[in-house]
């Protein structure tokens, strides 16, 4: 534990925290109405392409994602992302593609005492970690979403909705699974620790793959509404420029105009481009770890 406290202090840039029992900081309490969404990738400086990260094509041809292919220092003090406290009920939204066969954390939030308070682990199965200031829920009651695999080398849209005593996982706008989350009535997460992307402190398992979006939004409405624009997301990437659209229309008679409610010509190329997008591989594996794993 002393080593862990020193490591946390180096990550947060603050003095080494005292090794006291779990406590509740005043800045981490409350309902946090009006708290804005937090773009975790922006806060962790992904757009500046730090060491271990490079730009890659996203889920749609026009999207930009970030490929994490070797150990990187992607962390920040939690209070910088949530100065008003971490919301009680929230949505976690991500668009992600992991290296095939991977089982690793996407995001982990530690308290000042080194307690893992929040985490999302991708792979087979998907695990959600939550522990409030009272230590609830205990490890045996931590939610596990069995029967799902997000380690197949494909893009996935993942939404997590945490509200009250339950957590709901929505994958690709098709699968929706709810699990109990027996936390306390007024749960609080300490914001005086650190938030880390793709790793856990003193753990060798790390994330490898592509991530396009990682956002935490107060309330659960964002998670349930995240699929409403799904069909339109890639349409913008395939849409022609206004000049090309005008030229294309002048070559058609009014009877030959395609219906605006049915776009079979746009849908098929969209699938082809998505299938041809390069999956994350172990082209730059970490030394000594799974050099022979490749996408199916």
Coordinates of C-alpha atoms in Angstrom, one line a residue, residues 40-41 44-47 49-57 64-75 94-100 102 104-107 122 155 196-199 204-214 278-286 289:
X40 CA -12.4 11.7 -21.2
X41 CA -10.2 11.4 -24.4
X44 CA -6.4 12.8 -21.2
X45 CA -4.9 14.7 -24.2
X46 CA -5.6 12.0 -26.8
X47 CA -5.9 14.6 -29.6
X49 CA -1.2 12.0 -29.7
X50 CA 0.9 11.3 -26.6
X51 CA 3.5 8.5 -26.5
X52 CA 1.8 5.1 -27.1
X53 CA -1.1 6.6 -29.1
X54 CA -1.5 7.3 -32.8
X55 CA -4.4 8.4 -35.0
X56 CA -6.5 5.8 -36.8
X57 CA -9.6 5.6 -38.9
X64 CA -11.0 9.8 -36.2
X65 CA -10.0 7.3 -33.6
X66 CA -6.9 6.7 -31.5
X67 CA -4.9 3.4 -31.5
X68 CA -3.2 2.4 -28.2
X69 CA -0.5 0.0 -29.1
X70 CA 2.0 0.1 -26.3
X71 CA 2.2 1.3 -22.6
X72 CA 1.2 4.9 -22.3
X73 CA 0.8 7.3 -19.4
X74 CA -2.8 8.2 -19.9
X75 CA -4.1 9.5 -16.6
X94 CA -17.8 4.6 -25.8
X95 CA -17.0 3.6 -29.3
X96 CA -14.2 1.0 -29.1
X97 CA -12.5 -1.8 -30.9
X98 CA -10.1 -4.0 -28.9
X99 CA -7.4 -6.4 -29.9
X100 CA -8.8 -9.9 -30.5
X102 CA -8.1 -9.1 -25.0
X104 CA -8.4 -5.5 -20.1
X105 CA -9.8 -2.4 -18.4
X106 CA -10.9 0.5 -20.5
X107 CA -11.2 3.0 -17.7
X122 CA -13.8 -5.2 -21.8
X155 CA -16.0 -1.9 -33.6
X196 CA -6.6 6.1 -15.7
X197 CA -7.3 4.9 -19.3
X198 CA -6.6 1.4 -20.3
X199 CA -4.8 0.2 -17.2
X204 CA 0.0 -6.0 -16.2
X205 CA -3.3 -6.2 -18.2
X206 CA -3.6 -3.1 -20.4
X207 CA -5.9 -2.0 -23.2
X208 CA -4.8 -2.5 -26.8
X209 CA -6.9 -1.4 -29.6
X210 CA -8.8 1.6 -31.0
X211 CA -11.0 4.1 -29.2
X212 CA -13.1 6.8 -30.9
X213 CA -15.3 8.1 -28.1
X214 CA -15.3 7.9 -24.3
X278 CA -8.0 -2.3 -40.6
X279 CA -8.6 -4.1 -37.3
X280 CA -6.3 -3.6 -34.4
X281 CA -3.6 -6.3 -34.4
X282 CA -0.5 -7.1 -32.4
X283 CA 1.7 -5.4 -35.0
X284 CA 3.3 -3.5 -32.1
X285 CA 2.9 -5.9 -29.2
X286 CA 4.2 -5.2 -25.8
X289 CA 3.0 -10.3 -24.3

